[in-house]
Coordinates of C-alpha atoms in Angstrom, one line a residue:
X10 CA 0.0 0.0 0.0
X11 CA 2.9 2.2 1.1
X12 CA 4.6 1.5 -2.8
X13 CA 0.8 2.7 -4.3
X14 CA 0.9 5.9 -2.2
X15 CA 3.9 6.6 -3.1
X16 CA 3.2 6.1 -6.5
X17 CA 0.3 8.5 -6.3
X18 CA 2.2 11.2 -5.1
X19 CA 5.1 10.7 -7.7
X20 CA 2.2 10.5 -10.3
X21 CA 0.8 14.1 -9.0
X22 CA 4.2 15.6 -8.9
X23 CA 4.8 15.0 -12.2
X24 CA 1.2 16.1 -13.3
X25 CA 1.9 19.3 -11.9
X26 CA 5.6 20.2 -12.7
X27 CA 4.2 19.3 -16.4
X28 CA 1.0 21.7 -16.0
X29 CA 3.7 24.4 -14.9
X30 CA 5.9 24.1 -16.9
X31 CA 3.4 24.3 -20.3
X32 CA 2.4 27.5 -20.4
X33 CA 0.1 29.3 -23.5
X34 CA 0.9 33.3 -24.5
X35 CA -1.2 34.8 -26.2
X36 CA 0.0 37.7 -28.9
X37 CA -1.7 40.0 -30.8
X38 CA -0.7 41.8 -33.5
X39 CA -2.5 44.6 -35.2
X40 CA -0.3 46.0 -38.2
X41 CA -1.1 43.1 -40.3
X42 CA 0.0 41.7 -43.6
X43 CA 0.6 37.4 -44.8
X44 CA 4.0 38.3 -45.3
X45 CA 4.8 40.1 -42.0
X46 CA 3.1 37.6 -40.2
X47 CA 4.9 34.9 -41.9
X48 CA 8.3 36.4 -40.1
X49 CA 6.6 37.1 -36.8
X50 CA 5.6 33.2 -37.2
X51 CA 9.4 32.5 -37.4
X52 CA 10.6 34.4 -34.7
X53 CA 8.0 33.3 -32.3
X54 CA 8.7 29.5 -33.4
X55 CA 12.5 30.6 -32.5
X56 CA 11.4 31.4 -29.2
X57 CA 9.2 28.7 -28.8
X58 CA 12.2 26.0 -29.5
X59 CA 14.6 28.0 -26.8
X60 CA 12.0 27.9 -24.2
X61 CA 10.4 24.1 -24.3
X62 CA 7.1 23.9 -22.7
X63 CA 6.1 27.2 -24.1
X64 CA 3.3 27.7 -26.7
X65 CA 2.7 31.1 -28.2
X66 CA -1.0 31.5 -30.2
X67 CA -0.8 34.2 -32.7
X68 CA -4.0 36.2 -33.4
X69 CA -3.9 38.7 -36.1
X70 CA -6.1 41.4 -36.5
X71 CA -6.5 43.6 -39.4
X72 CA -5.7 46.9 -39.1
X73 CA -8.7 48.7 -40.6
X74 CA -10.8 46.8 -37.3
X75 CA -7.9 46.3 -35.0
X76 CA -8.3 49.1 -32.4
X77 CA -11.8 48.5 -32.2
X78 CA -11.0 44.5 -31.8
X79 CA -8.6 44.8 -29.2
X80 CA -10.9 47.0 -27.5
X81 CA -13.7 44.5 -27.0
X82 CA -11.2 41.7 -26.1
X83 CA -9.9 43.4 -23.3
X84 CA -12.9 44.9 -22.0
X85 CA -14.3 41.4 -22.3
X86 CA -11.4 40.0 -19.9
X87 CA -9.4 38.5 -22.7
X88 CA -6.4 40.8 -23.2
X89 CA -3.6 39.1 -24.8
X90 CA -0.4 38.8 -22.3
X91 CA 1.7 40.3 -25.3
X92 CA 0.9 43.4 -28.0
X93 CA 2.0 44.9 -30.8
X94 CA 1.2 48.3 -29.7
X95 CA 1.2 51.4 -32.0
X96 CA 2.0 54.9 -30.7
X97 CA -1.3 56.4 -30.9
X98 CA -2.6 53.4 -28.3
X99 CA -0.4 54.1 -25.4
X100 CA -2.6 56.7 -24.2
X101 CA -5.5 54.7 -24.0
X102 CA -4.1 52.1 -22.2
X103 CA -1.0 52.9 -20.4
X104 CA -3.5 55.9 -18.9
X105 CA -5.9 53.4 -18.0
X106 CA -3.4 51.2 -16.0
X107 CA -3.8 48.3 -18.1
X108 CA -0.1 47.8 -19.6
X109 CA 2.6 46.5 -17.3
X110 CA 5.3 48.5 -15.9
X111 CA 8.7 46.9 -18.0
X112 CA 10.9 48.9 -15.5
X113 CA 12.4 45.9 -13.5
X114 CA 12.6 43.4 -16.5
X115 CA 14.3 46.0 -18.6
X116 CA 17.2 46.7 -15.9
X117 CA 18.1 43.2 -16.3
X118 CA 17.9 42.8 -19.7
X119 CA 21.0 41.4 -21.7
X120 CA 20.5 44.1 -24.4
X121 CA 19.5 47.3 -22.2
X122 CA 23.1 48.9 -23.2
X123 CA 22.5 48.7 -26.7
X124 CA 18.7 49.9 -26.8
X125 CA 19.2 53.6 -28.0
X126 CA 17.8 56.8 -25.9
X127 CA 14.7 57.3 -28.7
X128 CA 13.7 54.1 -28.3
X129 CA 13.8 54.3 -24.5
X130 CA 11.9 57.9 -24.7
X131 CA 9.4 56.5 -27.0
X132 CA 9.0 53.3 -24.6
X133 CA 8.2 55.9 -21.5
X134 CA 6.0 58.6 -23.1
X135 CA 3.4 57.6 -20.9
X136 CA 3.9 58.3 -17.1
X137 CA 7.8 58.3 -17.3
X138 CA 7.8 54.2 -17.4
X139 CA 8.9 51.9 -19.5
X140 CA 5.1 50.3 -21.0
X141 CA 6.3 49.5 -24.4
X142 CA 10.1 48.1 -26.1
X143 CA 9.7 49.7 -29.7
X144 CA 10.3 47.4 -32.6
X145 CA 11.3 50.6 -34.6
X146 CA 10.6 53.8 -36.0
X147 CA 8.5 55.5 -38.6
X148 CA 10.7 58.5 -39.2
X149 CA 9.9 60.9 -42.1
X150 CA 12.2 62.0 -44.5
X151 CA 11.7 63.5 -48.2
X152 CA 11.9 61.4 -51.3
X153 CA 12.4 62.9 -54.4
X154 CA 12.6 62.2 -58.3
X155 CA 16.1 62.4 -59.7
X156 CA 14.8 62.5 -63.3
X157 CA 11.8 64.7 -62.6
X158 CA 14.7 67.0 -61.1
X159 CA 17.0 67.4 -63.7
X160 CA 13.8 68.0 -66.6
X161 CA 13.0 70.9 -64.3
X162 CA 16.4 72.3 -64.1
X163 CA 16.8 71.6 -60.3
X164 CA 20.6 70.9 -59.6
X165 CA 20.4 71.4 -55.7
X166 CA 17.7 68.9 -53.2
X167 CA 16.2 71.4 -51.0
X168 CA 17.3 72.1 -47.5
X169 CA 15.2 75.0 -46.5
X170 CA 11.6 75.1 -47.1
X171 CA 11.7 78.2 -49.3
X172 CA 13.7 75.5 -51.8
X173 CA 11.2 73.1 -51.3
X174 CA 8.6 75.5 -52.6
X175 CA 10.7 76.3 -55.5
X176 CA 11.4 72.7 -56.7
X177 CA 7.7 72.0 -56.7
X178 CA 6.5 74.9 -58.1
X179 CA 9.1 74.3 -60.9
X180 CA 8.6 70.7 -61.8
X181 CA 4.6 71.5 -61.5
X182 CA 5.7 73.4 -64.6
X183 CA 6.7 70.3 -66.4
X184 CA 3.3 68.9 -68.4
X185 CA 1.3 66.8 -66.4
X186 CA 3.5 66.3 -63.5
X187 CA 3.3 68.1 -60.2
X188 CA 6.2 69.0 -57.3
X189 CA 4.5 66.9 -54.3
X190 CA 2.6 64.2 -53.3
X191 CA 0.4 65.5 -50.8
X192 CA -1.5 63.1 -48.6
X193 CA -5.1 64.6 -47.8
X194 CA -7.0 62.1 -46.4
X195 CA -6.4 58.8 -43.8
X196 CA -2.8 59.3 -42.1
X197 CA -2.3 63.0 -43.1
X198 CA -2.4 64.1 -39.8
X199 CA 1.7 64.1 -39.9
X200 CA 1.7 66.5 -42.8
X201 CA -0.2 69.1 -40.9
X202 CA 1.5 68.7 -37.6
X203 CA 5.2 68.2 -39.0
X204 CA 4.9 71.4 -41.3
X205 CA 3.3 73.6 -39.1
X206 CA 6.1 72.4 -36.3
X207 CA 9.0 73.4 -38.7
X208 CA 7.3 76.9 -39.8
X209 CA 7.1 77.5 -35.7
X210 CA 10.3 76.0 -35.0
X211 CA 9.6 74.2 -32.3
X212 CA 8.7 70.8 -31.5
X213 CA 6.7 71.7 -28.4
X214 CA 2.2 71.4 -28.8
X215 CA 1.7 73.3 -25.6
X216 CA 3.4 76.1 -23.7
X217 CA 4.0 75.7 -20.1
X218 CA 0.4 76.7 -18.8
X219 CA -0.9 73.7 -21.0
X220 CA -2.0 75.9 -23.9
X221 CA -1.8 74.3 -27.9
X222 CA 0.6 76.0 -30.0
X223 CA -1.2 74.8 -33.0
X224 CA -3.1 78.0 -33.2
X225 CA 0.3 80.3 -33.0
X226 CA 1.2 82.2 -36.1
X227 CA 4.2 80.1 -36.9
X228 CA 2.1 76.9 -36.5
X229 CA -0.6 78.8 -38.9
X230 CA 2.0 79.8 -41.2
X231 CA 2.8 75.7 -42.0
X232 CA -1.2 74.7 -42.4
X233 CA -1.2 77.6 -44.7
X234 CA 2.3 76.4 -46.9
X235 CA 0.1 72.8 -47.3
X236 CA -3.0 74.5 -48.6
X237 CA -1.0 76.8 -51.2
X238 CA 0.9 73.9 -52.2
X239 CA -2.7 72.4 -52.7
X240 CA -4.3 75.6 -54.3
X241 CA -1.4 76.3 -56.6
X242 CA -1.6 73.2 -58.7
X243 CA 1.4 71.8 -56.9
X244 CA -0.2 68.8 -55.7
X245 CA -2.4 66.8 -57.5
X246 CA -6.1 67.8 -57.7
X247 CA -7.3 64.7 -56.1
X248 CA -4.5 64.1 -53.5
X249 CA -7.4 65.7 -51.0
X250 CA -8.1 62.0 -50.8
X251 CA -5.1 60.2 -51.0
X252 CA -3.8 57.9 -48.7
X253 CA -0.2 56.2 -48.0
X254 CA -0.8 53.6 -51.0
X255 CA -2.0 57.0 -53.2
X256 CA 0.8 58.9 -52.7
X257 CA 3.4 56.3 -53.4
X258 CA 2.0 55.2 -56.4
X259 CA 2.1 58.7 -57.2
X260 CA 5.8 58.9 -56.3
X261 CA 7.1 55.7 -58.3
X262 CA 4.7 56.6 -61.1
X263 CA 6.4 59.9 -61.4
X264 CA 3.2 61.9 -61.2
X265 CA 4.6 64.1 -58.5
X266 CA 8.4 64.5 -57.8
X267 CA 8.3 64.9 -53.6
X268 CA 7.2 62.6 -51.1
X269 CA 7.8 62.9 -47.0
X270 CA 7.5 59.3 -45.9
X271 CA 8.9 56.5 -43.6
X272 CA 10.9 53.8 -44.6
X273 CA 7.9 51.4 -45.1
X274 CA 7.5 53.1 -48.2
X275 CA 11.1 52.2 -49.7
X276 CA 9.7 48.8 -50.1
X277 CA 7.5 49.1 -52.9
X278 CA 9.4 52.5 -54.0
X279 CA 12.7 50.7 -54.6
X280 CA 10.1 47.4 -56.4
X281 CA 9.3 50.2 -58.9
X282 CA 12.0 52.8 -59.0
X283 CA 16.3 52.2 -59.7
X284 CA 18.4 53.7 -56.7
X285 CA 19.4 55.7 -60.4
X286 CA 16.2 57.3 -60.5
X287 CA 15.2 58.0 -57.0
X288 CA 16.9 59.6 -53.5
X289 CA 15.8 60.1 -50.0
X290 CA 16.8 63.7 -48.2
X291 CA 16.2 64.9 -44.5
X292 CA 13.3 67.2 -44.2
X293 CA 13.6 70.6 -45.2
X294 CA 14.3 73.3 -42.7
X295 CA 12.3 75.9 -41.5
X296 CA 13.2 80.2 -40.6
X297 CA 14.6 78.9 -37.7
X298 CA 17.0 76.8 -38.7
X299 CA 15.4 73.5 -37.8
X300 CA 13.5 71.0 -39.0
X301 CA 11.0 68.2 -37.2
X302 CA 10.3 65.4 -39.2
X303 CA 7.5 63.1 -37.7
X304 CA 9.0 60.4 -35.8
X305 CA 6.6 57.4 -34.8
X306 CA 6.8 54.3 -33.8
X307 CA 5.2 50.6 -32.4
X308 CA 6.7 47.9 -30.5
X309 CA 5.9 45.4 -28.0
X310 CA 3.4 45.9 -24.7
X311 CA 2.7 43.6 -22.1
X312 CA -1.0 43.4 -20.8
X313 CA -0.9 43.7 -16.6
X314 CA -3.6 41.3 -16.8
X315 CA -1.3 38.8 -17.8
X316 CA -0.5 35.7 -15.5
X317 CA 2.3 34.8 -17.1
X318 CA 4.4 37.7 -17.0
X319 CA 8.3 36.7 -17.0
X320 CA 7.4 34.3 -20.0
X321 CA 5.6 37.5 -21.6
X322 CA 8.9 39.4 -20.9
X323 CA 10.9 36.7 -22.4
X324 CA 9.1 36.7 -25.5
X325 CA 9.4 40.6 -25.9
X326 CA 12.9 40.7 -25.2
X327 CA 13.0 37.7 -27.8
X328 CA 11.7 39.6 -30.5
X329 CA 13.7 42.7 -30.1
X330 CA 16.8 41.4 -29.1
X331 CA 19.7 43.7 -32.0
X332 CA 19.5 40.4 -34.2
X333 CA 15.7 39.9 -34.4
X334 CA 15.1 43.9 -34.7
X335 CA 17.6 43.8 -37.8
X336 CA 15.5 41.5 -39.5
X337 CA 12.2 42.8 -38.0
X338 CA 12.8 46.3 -38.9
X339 CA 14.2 45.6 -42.6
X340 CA 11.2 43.2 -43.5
X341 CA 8.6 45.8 -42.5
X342 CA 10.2 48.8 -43.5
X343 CA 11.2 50.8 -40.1
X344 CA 14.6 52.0 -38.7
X345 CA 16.1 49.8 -35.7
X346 CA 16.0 50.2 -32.3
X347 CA 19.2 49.5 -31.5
X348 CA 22.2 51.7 -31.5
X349 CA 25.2 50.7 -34.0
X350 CA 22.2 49.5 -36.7
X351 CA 23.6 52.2 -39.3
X352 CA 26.5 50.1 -39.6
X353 CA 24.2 47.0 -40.9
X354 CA 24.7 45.9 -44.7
X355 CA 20.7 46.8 -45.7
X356 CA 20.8 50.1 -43.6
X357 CA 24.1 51.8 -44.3
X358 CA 22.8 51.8 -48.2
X359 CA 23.0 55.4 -49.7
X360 CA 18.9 55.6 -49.5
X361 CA 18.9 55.3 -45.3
X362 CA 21.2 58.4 -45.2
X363 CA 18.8 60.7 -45.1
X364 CA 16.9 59.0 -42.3
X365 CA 20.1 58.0 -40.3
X366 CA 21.0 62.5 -40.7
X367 CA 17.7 63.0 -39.1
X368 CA 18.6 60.7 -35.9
X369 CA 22.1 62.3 -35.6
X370 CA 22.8 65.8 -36.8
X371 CA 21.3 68.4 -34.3
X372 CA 19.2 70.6 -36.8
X373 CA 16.9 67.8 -37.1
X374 CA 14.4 66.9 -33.6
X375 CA 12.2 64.2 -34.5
X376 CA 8.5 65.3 -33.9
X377 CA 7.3 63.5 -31.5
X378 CA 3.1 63.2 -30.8
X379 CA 1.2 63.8 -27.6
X380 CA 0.6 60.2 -27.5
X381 CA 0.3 60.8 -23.5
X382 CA -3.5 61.6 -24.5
X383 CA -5.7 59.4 -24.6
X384 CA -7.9 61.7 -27.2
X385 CA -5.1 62.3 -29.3
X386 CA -5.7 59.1 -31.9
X387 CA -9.3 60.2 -32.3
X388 CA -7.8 64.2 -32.9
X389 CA -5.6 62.6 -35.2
X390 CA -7.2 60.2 -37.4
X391 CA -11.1 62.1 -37.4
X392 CA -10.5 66.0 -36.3
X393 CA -7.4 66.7 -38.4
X394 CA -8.1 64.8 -41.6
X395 CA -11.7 66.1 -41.6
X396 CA -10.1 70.2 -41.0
X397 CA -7.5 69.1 -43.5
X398 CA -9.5 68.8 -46.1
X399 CA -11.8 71.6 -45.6
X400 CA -8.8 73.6 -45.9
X401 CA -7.8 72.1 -48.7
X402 CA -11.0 72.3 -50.3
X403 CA -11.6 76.1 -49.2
X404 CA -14.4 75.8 -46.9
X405 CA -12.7 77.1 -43.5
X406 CA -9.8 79.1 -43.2
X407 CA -6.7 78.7 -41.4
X408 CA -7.7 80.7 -38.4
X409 CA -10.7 79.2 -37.6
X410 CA -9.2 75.2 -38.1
X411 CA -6.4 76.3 -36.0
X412 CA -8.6 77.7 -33.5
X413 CA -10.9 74.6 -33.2
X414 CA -8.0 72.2 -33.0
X415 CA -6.2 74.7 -30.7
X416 CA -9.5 74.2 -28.1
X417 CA -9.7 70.5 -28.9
X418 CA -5.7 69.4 -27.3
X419 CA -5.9 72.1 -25.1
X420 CA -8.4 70.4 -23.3
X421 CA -7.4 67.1 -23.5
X422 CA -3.9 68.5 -22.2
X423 CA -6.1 70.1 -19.4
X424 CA -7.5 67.1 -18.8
X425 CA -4.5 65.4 -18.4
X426 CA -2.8 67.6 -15.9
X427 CA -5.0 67.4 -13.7
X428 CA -5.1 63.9 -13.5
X429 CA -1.2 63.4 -12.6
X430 CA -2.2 66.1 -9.5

């Protein structure tokens, strides 16, 4: 009988060191493609063979539906342990209390040293805490049209802004073709808030009571440089409603000879377009010297709802560990994380310059977004498209669009001050 007990509790032992040690994550990722989540597929099966007992279920949700998706799963008590979490989202739920605090993982992590200081800024927007390891950055820079150049008798890429006027008001001489490819409808938010940052020279979007800059007359003066542009013929007539896959079919098509964009569009640039025909600046600079191209960025969040935290931590420290983000961020089309990544085969090519300039020469501060507000991705993506375009289309002036999103973050900024008190 004494054997049989024995048995029992061997039996039960092993039972439950088994039930430990198999543990399910659950990931979510919400800037989805086949391809891209092909490679996340590898990397997680990477992880999945370096930590045995360790399942990781992939659930991918379209982008078009994702924030709404994510939404409803965790307010329906099924977060995900681990996120792909884009910068307008941190607002919402690192305000909320519901991503966990990486602090104390990150200290210990094998690749902390190498992690640069924009990545670690973008990781603590929210709170001063690490809620987020970015994956990599969306970092605007100007592409422009080597051939469309020379037709047009440009010999010099514009620096300032006053020579970025010129070039497209030349080569919208040139029949049929126009100087920029303007992006008037979903994502154009970073148009209006990049331009009317460099024309104020300065990357602040409220002054130290809490008040919006966006109504100042430098800010004003950049919201009214996009509607000339628009208003001269500089810019295609239908560009009011173009989107990223608009404008960079109108960039490799050579309809328009200047685009600002991230390095997700080199992909399907450099598919159409010789290195021959083709080049990638910094962002013009403004009267004050200085420019401030849009910087954003995604990465990888932890859910605090999460019961299986140091495995979660594992798997985010997997995927942007220097050697996975190299291959992360040149598949998907971003700049790496980690510092040194300039000297990479794929990212030290001629066409990175320009972006890599941006990151290091101090007339260039990346733009960064109040993503610390939780009503800044509905400002973004409704409000400033739909004032965008009535600019564009001559409905509202430029004082009263500035004024009404002036009201709008000042607000939410109000709002938010008084909840750190």
């Amino acid at each position: 009988m004494k054997k049989i007990i024995n048995a029992m509790v061997l039996g039960v032992t092993v039972l439950s060191g088994s039930a430990y040690a198999d543990t399910t994550l659950n990931l979510v990722e919400v800037i989805t493609s086949p391809k891209r989540t092909e490679l996340l597929k590898q990397q997680v099966a990477a992880f999945e063979a370096a930590n045995p007992g360790t399942t990781v279920e992939i659930t991918s949700l379209p982008w078009g539906q994702a924030f709404e998706k994510l939404a409803t799963m965790v307010s329906s008590g099924q977060a995900p342990d681990v996120v792909e979490m884009p910068d307008k989202w941190m607002g919402v739920y690192g305000n909320a209390n519901q991503l966990e605090n990486l602090e104390s993982y990150y200290k210990d992590w094998d690749h902390a040293a190498t992690l640069s200081d924009k990545a670690q800024d973008m990781g603590r927007l929210v709170g001063g805490d690490l809620y987020q390891i970015p994956y990599g950055f969306y970092l605007r820079a100007m592409f422009y049209n080597k051939t469309l150049f020379k037709q047009a008798g440009i010999e010099q890429t514009p620096h300032t802004i006053e020579e970025f006027k010129e070039a497209a008001r030349k080569v919208s001489e040139l029949d049929g073709k126009y100087g920029y490819c303007l992006r008037g409808s979903k994502g154009g938010h970073g148009g209006w808030l990049m331009f009317s940052s460099i024309m104020n020279g300065s990357a602040d979007f409220f002054d130290s009571n809490g008040k919006s800059t966006i109504d100042s007359e430098g800010s004003k003066q950049g919201l009214s440089l996009l509607v000339d542009i628009y208003k001269n013929g500089w810019a295609p007539k239908d560009s009011v409603n173009w989107g990223f896959n608009e404008i960079v079919a109108g960039f490799y098509s050579n309809t328009c000879a200047m685009l600002d964009q991230d390095p997700d569009a080199l992909i399907a640039i450099a598919d159409k377009m010789s290195s021959d025909e083709f080049g990638v600046i910094p962002m013009p600079v403004g009267p004050s010297g200085k420019s401030y191209p849009v910087i954003g960025f995604a990465g990888w969040s932890m859910f605090s709802s999460s019961e299986n935290k140091d495995q979660s931590w594992k798997l985010i420290s997997h995927l942007t560990k220097p050697e996975s983000n190299v291959d992360w961020a040149q598949f998907v089309g971003v700049i790496p994380v980690h510092k040194g990544a300039e000297q990479d085969q794929h990212f030290s090519s001629e066409q990175f310059a320009g972006w890599f300039e941006e990151l290091n020469k101090p007339e260039y501060e990346p733009l960064v977004f109040p993503h610390h507000l939780k009503q800044f991705g509905y400002f973004a993506d409704v409000k400033l498209i739909e004032g965008g375009q009535e600019l564009l289309l001559g409905t509202r002036s430029v004082d009263e669009v500035a004024a009404e999103w002036s009201e709008y973050l000042t607000e939410a900024q109000t709002e938010w001050l008084e909840n750190k008190k």
